Amino acid sequence: MSSINRQVLTLDEFTIQQLRNFPKATGELSSLLRDIGLAAKRINVEVNKAGLVDILGDHGSVNVQGEEVKKLDVFANNQMMGVLRHGISCAGIGSEEMDDIVVFDDEVSNQSKYVVLFDPLDGSGNIDVNVSIGTIFSVYRRVSELGKPCKKEDFLQPGIRQIAAGYVIYGSSTMLVYATRRGVNGFTLDPSIGEFCLSHPDIKTPEFGKIYSVNHGNFFQYEEGVRKYINLCQQKNKENGGPYTQRYIGSMVSDVHRNLIKGGIFMYPGMKEKPKGKLRLLYECNPFAFILEVAGGKATDGQQRVLDIEPTDLHERSPFFVGSRGMMEELEACMKS
Ligand code: P6P
């Protein structure tokens, strides 16, 4: 193996190394994270072929290998469900792609410690224009007695009880970023060895950034405090911490990942016609809220800390503001004034 690979930890090596810090750990969380890494590698292969669908056959058709070509988000959902079902750590899942939870209900799964919620392919509307997309996941320890997990106790938990959360970004490179309470770490897929390798250890988000991300097209639908903050961002200059730049890809994983690394704020506010906004609490807002808080940032729904929200429905939506602590505090001041 070349010298460069010898010094770089793979995701598998990192998760196993973390076990040393928890002698009582059973290794189930490490195993679950490796399972998600496997699904991510399989999804990555198909995402990278997306542009060739016309050659390989349209979704719903049968390709040259005689396999049915599935829509990418259905494919991604099946990959995530498959690795979690066949692993040792997950008792059941909730997915953006499926109306209700799926309980695995077999002898091993019913003894498993965790449940997982995920958005298998967020931003899939961007696939046909080759914009980065992502997978988002959220891990909870089950609360109910062992056996079949139940929706209310095990899946509708507040985000503060997440054991781990993360995302995969299928971009110029493919990265898996996940957080536990011990920190946020980023792994970049090295195609030459087919492994996620630790490339961004112990990620901390800057207290301030110069990037604000929001859909300006909805400006006049936002509440006054949000409009006031957006105007403040536009008035920033060299004398008061600016100038700011507006960056909005329309793919949450890409926008939030960029702001996590560089510093910035991402906003998907509620609107007059959609007071709860568009983003889903359990598998879009909560995971990123957890990741940003561990990295030193903040996340609210405009009124309260996202991680404190008590969910009532698997697919409920929430207004979402997340990013650098200093910028979030400026937003909060505008919303209170
Ligand atoms: P809009 C993608 O469809 C998504 O769910 C997020 O990834 C993204 O941040 C948001 O919607 C974009 O929504 O209404 O600004 O196009």
GROMACS .gro file of C-alpha atoms and ligand atoms in nm:
model
  353
    1MET     CA    1   0.000   0.000   0.000
    2SER     CA    2   0.135   0.348  -0.085
    3SER     CA    3   0.262   0.553   0.210
    4ILE     CA    4  -0.025   0.805   0.178
    5ASN     CA    5  -0.284   0.536   0.246
    6ARG     CA    6  -0.097   0.397   0.546
    7GLN     CA    7  -0.138   0.727   0.742
    8VAL     CA    8  -0.506   0.782   0.654
    9LEU     CA    9  -0.774   0.618   0.866
   10THR     CA   10  -1.064   0.461   0.681
   11LEU     CA   11  -1.419   0.494   0.817
   12ASP     CA   12  -1.405   0.134   0.935
   13GLU     CA   13  -1.070   0.186   1.112
   14PHE     CA   14  -1.192   0.514   1.267
   15THR     CA   15  -1.516   0.368   1.403
   16ILE     CA   16  -1.328   0.070   1.547
   17GLN     CA   17  -1.065   0.305   1.696
   18GLN     CA   18  -1.346   0.504   1.862
   19LEU     CA   19  -1.449   0.183   2.038
   20ARG     CA   20  -1.125   0.197   2.239
   21ASN     CA   21  -1.257   0.514   2.405
   22PHE     CA   22  -1.568   0.331   2.519
   23PRO     CA   23  -1.461  -0.005   2.670
   24LYS     CA   24  -1.825  -0.088   2.747
   25ALA     CA   25  -1.937  -0.017   2.388
   26THR     CA   26  -2.083  -0.314   2.210
   27GLY     CA   27  -1.968  -0.195   1.868
   28GLU     CA   28  -2.326  -0.176   1.738
   29LEU     CA   29  -2.303   0.195   1.655
   30SER     CA   30  -1.971   0.145   1.478
   31SER     CA   31  -2.123  -0.140   1.282
   32LEU     CA   32  -2.426   0.071   1.192
   33LEU     CA   33  -2.208   0.356   1.064
   34ARG     CA   34  -2.009   0.114   0.851
   35ASP     CA   35  -2.336  -0.023   0.710
   36ILE     CA   36  -2.442   0.330   0.611
   37GLY     CA   37  -2.099   0.380   0.452
   38LEU     CA   38  -2.158   0.069   0.241
   39ALA     CA   39  -2.499   0.194   0.125
   40ALA     CA   40  -2.342   0.532   0.043
   41LYS     CA   41  -2.081   0.367  -0.180
   42ARG     CA   42  -2.351   0.177  -0.368
   43ILE     CA   43  -2.568   0.489  -0.407
   44ASN     CA   44  -2.265   0.685  -0.523
   45VAL     CA   45  -2.210   0.444  -0.813
   46GLU     CA   46  -2.565   0.496  -0.940
   47VAL     CA   47  -2.568   0.873  -0.878
   48ASN     CA   48  -2.253   0.903  -1.086
   49LYS     CA   49  -2.426   0.718  -1.372
   50ALA     CA   50  -2.742   0.932  -1.351
   51GLY     CA   51  -2.653   1.127  -1.661
   52LEU     CA   52  -2.636   0.805  -1.856
   53VAL     CA   53  -2.991   0.695  -1.779
   54ASP     CA   54  -3.094   0.761  -2.139
   55ILE     CA   55  -2.822   0.519  -2.250
   56LEU     CA   56  -2.881   0.270  -1.971
   57GLY     CA   57  -3.259   0.292  -2.001
   58ASP     CA   58  -3.519   0.522  -1.845
   59HIS     CA   59  -3.636   0.470  -1.491
   60GLY     CA   60  -3.897   0.196  -1.483
   61SER     CA   61  -3.749   0.032  -1.792
   62VAL     CA   62  -3.531  -0.281  -1.797
   63ASN     CA   63  -3.163  -0.215  -1.870
   64VAL     CA   64  -2.920  -0.414  -2.082
   65GLN     CA   65  -2.846  -0.639  -1.786
   66GLY     CA   66  -3.215  -0.718  -1.764
   67GLU     CA   67  -3.245  -0.526  -1.436
   68GLU     CA   68  -3.532  -0.286  -1.372
   69VAL     CA   69  -3.397   0.072  -1.371
   70LYS     CA   70  -3.535   0.233  -1.055
   71LYS     CA   71  -3.572   0.602  -0.986
   72LEU     CA   72  -3.256   0.704  -0.802
   73ASP     CA   73  -3.435   0.804  -0.481
   74VAL     CA   74  -3.614   0.467  -0.473
   75PHE     CA   75  -3.281   0.294  -0.539
   76ALA     CA   76  -3.116   0.494  -0.259
   77ASN     CA   77  -3.402   0.415  -0.022
   78ASN     CA   78  -3.371   0.042  -0.094
   79GLN     CA   79  -2.993   0.049  -0.042
   80MET     CA   80  -3.025   0.222   0.297
   81MET     CA   81  -3.308  -0.009   0.405
   82GLY     CA   82  -3.120  -0.316   0.284
   83VAL     CA   83  -2.793  -0.258   0.472
   84LEU     CA   84  -2.979  -0.160   0.790
   85ARG     CA   85  -3.212  -0.460   0.772
   86HIS     CA   86  -2.922  -0.703   0.722
   87GLY     CA   87  -2.699  -0.540   0.986
   88ILE     CA   88  -2.700  -0.620   1.360
   89SER     CA   89  -2.768  -0.271   1.492
   90CYS     CA   90  -3.100  -0.144   1.361
   91ALA     CA   91  -3.449  -0.246   1.476
   92GLY     CA   92  -3.636  -0.037   1.222
   93ILE     CA   93  -3.633   0.272   1.001
   94GLY     CA   94  -3.829   0.580   0.898
   95SER     CA   95  -3.770   0.722   0.550
   96GLU     CA   96  -3.875   1.028   0.352
   97GLU     CA   97  -3.966   0.783   0.077
   98MET     CA   98  -4.210   0.575   0.284
   99ASP     CA   99  -4.535   0.674   0.455
  100ASP     CA  100  -4.479   0.478   0.775
  101ILE     CA  101  -4.195   0.326   0.975
  102VAL     CA  102  -4.060  -0.016   0.870
  103VAL     CA  103  -3.999  -0.254   1.160
  104PHE     CA  104  -3.755  -0.530   1.069
  105ASP     CA  105  -3.912  -0.771   1.318
  106ASP     CA  106  -3.667  -1.056   1.305
  107GLU     CA  107  -3.485  -1.223   1.593
  108VAL     CA  108  -3.164  -1.018   1.556
  109SER     CA  109  -3.328  -0.683   1.475
  110ASN     CA  110  -3.569  -0.707   1.767
  111GLN     CA  111  -3.264  -0.717   1.996
  112SER     CA  112  -3.093  -0.425   1.816
  113LYS     CA  113  -3.028  -0.103   2.006
  114TYR     CA  114  -3.095   0.161   1.740
  115VAL     CA  115  -3.353   0.299   1.501
  116VAL     CA  116  -3.260   0.513   1.200
  117LEU     CA  117  -3.447   0.788   1.015
  118PHE     CA  118  -3.321   0.905   0.678
  119ASP     CA  119  -3.379   1.103   0.363
  120PRO     CA  120  -3.221   0.865   0.112
  121LEU     CA  121  -3.162   1.121  -0.163
  122ASP     CA  122  -3.226   1.481  -0.068
  123GLY     CA  123  -3.242   1.727  -0.354
  124SER     CA  124  -3.315   1.453  -0.607
  125GLY     CA  125  -3.489   1.713  -0.823
  126ASN     CA  126  -3.137   1.839  -0.903
  127ILE     CA  127  -3.016   1.510  -1.049
  128ASP     CA  128  -3.106   1.589  -1.409
  129VAL     CA  129  -2.908   1.914  -1.395
  130ASN     CA  130  -2.605   1.752  -1.233
  131VAL     CA  131  -2.622   1.947  -0.906
  132SER     CA  132  -2.482   1.781  -0.590
  133ILE     CA  133  -2.733   1.581  -0.385
  134GLY     CA  134  -2.712   1.391  -0.060
  135THR     CA  135  -2.828   1.130   0.189
  136ILE     CA  136  -2.917   1.243   0.543
  137PHE     CA  137  -2.947   1.012   0.846
  138SER     CA  138  -3.035   1.028   1.214
  139VAL     CA  139  -2.971   0.756   1.475
  140TYR     CA  140  -3.161   0.709   1.804
  141ARG     CA  141  -3.128   0.448   2.076
  142ARG     CA  142  -3.462   0.270   2.103
  143VAL     CA  143  -3.656   0.348   2.420
  144SER     CA  144  -3.921   0.072   2.418
  145GLU     CA  145  -3.853  -0.270   2.562
  146LEU     CA  146  -3.670  -0.500   2.319
  147GLY     CA  147  -3.892  -0.657   2.056
  148LYS     CA  148  -4.067  -0.463   1.783
  149PRO     CA  149  -3.993  -0.088   1.813
  150CYS     CA  150  -4.289   0.150   1.821
  151LYS     CA  151  -4.332   0.478   1.640
  152LYS     CA  152  -4.410   0.715   1.924
  153GLU     CA  153  -4.153   0.598   2.180
  154ASP     CA  154  -3.869   0.506   1.946
  155PHE     CA  155  -3.904   0.723   1.634
  156LEU     CA  156  -4.081   1.042   1.751
  157GLN     CA  157  -3.799   1.138   1.988
  158PRO     CA  158  -3.673   1.498   2.019
  159GLY     CA  159  -3.353   1.561   1.827
  160ILE     CA  160  -3.155   1.616   2.147
  161ARG     CA  161  -3.171   1.238   2.199
  162GLN     CA  162  -2.989   1.157   1.874
  163ILE     CA  163  -2.694   0.924   1.930
  164ALA     CA  164  -2.544   1.010   1.591
  165ALA     CA  165  -2.640   1.203   1.278
  166GLY     CA  166  -2.476   1.255   0.943
  167TYR     CA  167  -2.497   1.298   0.571
  168VAL     CA  168  -2.336   1.188   0.248
  169ILE     CA  169  -2.275   1.451  -0.021
  170TYR     CA  170  -2.242   1.321  -0.378
  171GLY     CA  171  -2.048   1.615  -0.516
  172SER     CA  172  -1.714   1.688  -0.683
  173SER     CA  173  -1.602   1.421  -0.440
  174THR     CA  174  -1.821   1.196  -0.227
  175MET     CA  175  -1.802   1.268   0.144
  176LEU     CA  176  -1.960   1.113   0.449
  177VAL     CA  177  -1.980   1.345   0.750
  178TYR     CA  178  -2.117   1.227   1.083
  179ALA     CA  179  -2.144   1.356   1.436
  180THR     CA  180  -2.165   1.189   1.774
  181ARG     CA  181  -2.145   1.387   2.098
  182ARG     CA  182  -1.768   1.340   2.075
  183GLY     CA  183  -1.734   1.542   1.757
  184VAL     CA  184  -1.796   1.584   1.385
  185ASN     CA  185  -1.570   1.399   1.140
  186GLY     CA  186  -1.563   1.399   0.759
  187PHE     CA  187  -1.455   1.113   0.534
  188THR     CA  188  -1.383   1.143   0.162
  189LEU     CA  189  -1.434   0.845  -0.066
  190ASP     CA  190  -1.106   0.732  -0.224
  191PRO     CA  191  -1.227   0.556  -0.540
  192SER     CA  192  -0.887   0.389  -0.586
  193ILE     CA  193  -0.944   0.177  -0.275
  194GLY     CA  194  -1.324   0.209  -0.243
  195GLU     CA  195  -1.298   0.337   0.115
  196PHE     CA  196  -1.413   0.651   0.295
  197CYS     CA  197  -1.094   0.805   0.438
  198LEU     CA  198  -1.073   1.054   0.726
  199SER     CA  199  -1.015   1.388   0.551
  200HIS     CA  200  -1.182   1.637   0.788
  201PRO     CA  201  -1.112   1.538   1.152
  202ASP     CA  202  -1.298   1.715   1.434
  203ILE     CA  203  -1.485   1.972   1.221
  204LYS     CA  204  -1.568   2.300   1.402
  205THR     CA  205  -1.778   2.563   1.226
  206PRO     CA  206  -1.648   2.924   1.240
  207GLU     CA  207  -1.835   3.152   1.483
  208PHE     CA  208  -1.898   3.393   1.196
  209GLY     CA  209  -1.898   3.350   0.818
  210LYS     CA  210  -1.981   3.566   0.521
  211ILE     CA  211  -2.226   3.338   0.343
  212TYR     CA  212  -2.602   3.352   0.381
  213SER     CA  213  -2.819   3.092   0.208
  214VAL     CA  214  -3.193   3.147   0.150
  215ASN     CA  215  -3.436   3.134  -0.140
  216HIS     CA  216  -3.475   3.502  -0.221
  217GLY     CA  217  -3.768   3.420  -0.447
  218ASN     CA  218  -3.983   3.378  -0.136
  219PHE     CA  219  -3.859   3.701   0.030
  220PHE     CA  220  -4.198   3.871   0.058
  221GLN     CA  221  -4.353   3.556   0.207
  222TYR     CA  222  -4.113   3.557   0.503
  223GLU     CA  223  -4.200   3.713   0.839
  224GLU     CA  224  -4.069   4.062   0.913
  225GLY     CA  225  -3.777   3.955   1.137
  226VAL     CA  226  -3.642   3.725   0.865
  227ARG     CA  227  -3.672   3.995   0.600
  228LYS     CA  228  -3.496   4.234   0.838
  229TYR     CA  229  -3.204   3.991   0.878
  230ILE     CA  230  -3.176   3.931   0.502
  231ASN     CA  231  -3.161   4.308   0.450
  232LEU     CA  232  -2.892   4.325   0.721
  233CYS     CA  233  -2.689   4.062   0.530
  234GLN     CA  234  -2.716   4.270   0.213
  235GLN     CA  235  -2.598   4.583   0.397
  236LYS     CA  236  -2.283   4.418   0.541
  237ASN     CA  237  -1.960   4.584   0.433
  238LYS     CA  238  -1.592   4.590   0.537
  239GLU     CA  239  -1.672   4.800   0.843
  240ASN     CA  240  -1.927   4.562   0.993
  241GLY     CA  241  -1.799   4.212   0.920
  242GLY     CA  242  -1.896   4.197   0.553
  243PRO     CA  243  -1.939   4.206   0.271
  244TYR     CA  244  -2.153   3.891   0.274
  245THR     CA  245  -2.220   3.674  -0.029
  246GLN     CA  246  -2.548   3.493  -0.104
  247ARG     CA  247  -2.501   3.129  -0.198
  248TYR     CA  248  -2.803   2.901  -0.249
  249ILE     CA  249  -2.767   2.578  -0.445
  250GLY     CA  250  -3.118   2.450  -0.369
  251SER     CA  251  -2.969   2.127  -0.233
  252MET     CA  252  -2.971   2.141   0.146
  253VAL     CA  253  -2.684   1.895   0.198
  254SER     CA  254  -2.461   2.103  -0.031
  255ASP     CA  255  -2.562   2.441   0.115
  256VAL     CA  256  -2.529   2.334   0.478
  257HIS     CA  257  -2.204   2.141   0.417
  258ARG     CA  258  -2.041   2.445   0.256
  259ASN     CA  259  -2.153   2.671   0.542
  260LEU     CA  260  -2.041   2.417   0.804
  261ILE     CA  261  -1.687   2.425   0.664
  262LYS     CA  262  -1.659   2.795   0.569
  263GLY     CA  263  -1.899   2.952   0.817
  264GLY     CA  264  -2.240   3.085   0.722
  265ILE     CA  265  -2.613   3.062   0.780
  266PHE     CA  266  -2.877   2.853   0.600
  267MET     CA  267  -3.242   2.947   0.624
  268TYR     CA  268  -3.559   2.777   0.512
  269PRO     CA  269  -3.819   2.996   0.689
  270GLY     CA  270  -4.188   2.943   0.725
  271MET     CA  271  -4.398   3.133   0.473
  272LYS     CA  272  -4.745   3.286   0.464
  273GLU     CA  273  -4.876   2.992   0.259
  274LYS     CA  274  -4.653   2.733   0.431
  275PRO     CA  275  -4.605   2.841   0.795
  276LYS     CA  276  -4.398   2.528   0.869
  277GLY     CA  277  -4.182   2.577   0.560
  278LYS     CA  278  -4.072   2.283   0.346
  279LEU     CA  279  -3.803   2.088   0.533
  280ARG     CA  280  -3.882   1.777   0.736
  281LEU     CA  281  -3.801   1.786   1.108
  282LEU     CA  282  -3.696   1.427   1.172
  283TYR     CA  283  -3.465   1.348   0.882
  284GLU     CA  284  -3.357   1.688   0.750
  285CYS     CA  285  -3.363   1.949   1.030
  286ASN     CA  286  -3.273   1.737   1.334
  287PRO     CA  287  -2.964   1.570   1.183
  288PHE     CA  288  -2.815   1.900   1.066
  289ALA     CA  289  -2.913   2.072   1.392
  290PHE     CA  290  -2.724   1.803   1.585
  291ILE     CA  291  -2.419   1.822   1.358
  292LEU     CA  292  -2.399   2.203   1.370
  293GLU     CA  293  -2.442   2.217   1.749
  294VAL     CA  294  -2.164   1.960   1.801
  295ALA     CA  295  -1.950   2.167   1.560
  296GLY     CA  296  -2.016   2.484   1.765
  297GLY     CA  297  -2.308   2.633   1.571
  298LYS     CA  298  -2.679   2.679   1.644
  299ALA     CA  299  -3.012   2.568   1.495
  300THR     CA  300  -3.363   2.697   1.565
  301ASP     CA  301  -3.708   2.695   1.409
  302GLY     CA  302  -3.722   3.072   1.461
  303GLN     CA  303  -3.874   3.032   1.808
  304GLN     CA  304  -3.692   2.747   1.982
  305ARG     CA  305  -3.392   2.518   1.957
  306VAL     CA  306  -3.472   2.257   1.689
  307LEU     CA  307  -3.336   1.973   1.902
  308ASP     CA  308  -3.593   2.050   2.175
  309ILE     CA  309  -3.897   2.010   1.947
  310GLU     CA  310  -4.118   1.717   2.050
  311PRO     CA  311  -4.221   1.553   1.722
  312THR     CA  312  -4.581   1.444   1.669
  313ASP     CA  313  -4.562   1.307   1.315
  314LEU     CA  314  -4.300   1.114   1.117
  315HIS     CA  315  -4.306   1.360   0.827
  316GLU     CA  316  -4.378   1.688   1.001
  317ARG     CA  317  -4.211   2.000   0.867
  318SER     CA  318  -4.036   2.282   1.049
  319PRO     CA  319  -3.899   2.626   0.965
  320PHE     CA  320  -3.520   2.588   0.982
  321PHE     CA  321  -3.234   2.827   1.059
  322VAL     CA  322  -2.888   2.676   1.108
  323GLY     CA  323  -2.526   2.787   1.104
  324SER     CA  324  -2.250   2.990   1.265
  325ARG     CA  325  -2.332   3.089   1.622
  326GLY     CA  326  -2.261   3.462   1.577
  327MET     CA  327  -2.473   3.484   1.263
  328MET     CA  328  -2.759   3.290   1.424
  329GLU     CA  329  -2.753   3.534   1.718
  330GLU     CA  330  -2.777   3.828   1.476
  331LEU     CA  331  -3.079   3.660   1.313
  332GLU     CA  332  -3.240   3.597   1.654
  333ALA     CA  333  -3.193   3.965   1.744
  334CYS     CA  334  -3.372   4.067   1.422
  335MET     CA  335  -3.656   3.822   1.488
  336LYS     CA  336  -3.705   3.950   1.845
  337SER     CA  337  -3.694   4.321   1.758
  338P6P     P1  338  -3.662   2.555  -0.267
  338P6P     C1  339  -3.450   1.992  -0.210
  338P6P     O1  340  -3.573   1.967  -0.278
  338P6P     C2  341  -3.484   2.051  -0.074
  338P6P     O2  342  -3.560   1.961  -0.001
  338P6P     C3  343  -3.357   2.087   0.000
  338P6P     O3  344  -3.250   2.003  -0.030
  338P6P     C4  345  -3.332   2.230  -0.045
  338P6P     O4  346  -3.259   2.305   0.050
  338P6P     C5  347  -3.474   2.283  -0.060
  338P6P     O5  348  -3.556   2.172  -0.094
  338P6P     C6  349  -3.483   2.385  -0.171
  338P6P     O6  350  -3.621   2.430  -0.175
  338P6P     O7  351  -3.808   2.578  -0.233
  338P6P     O8  352  -3.575   2.672  -0.224
  338P6P     O9  353  -3.637   2.514  -0.409
   0.00000   0.00000   0.00000
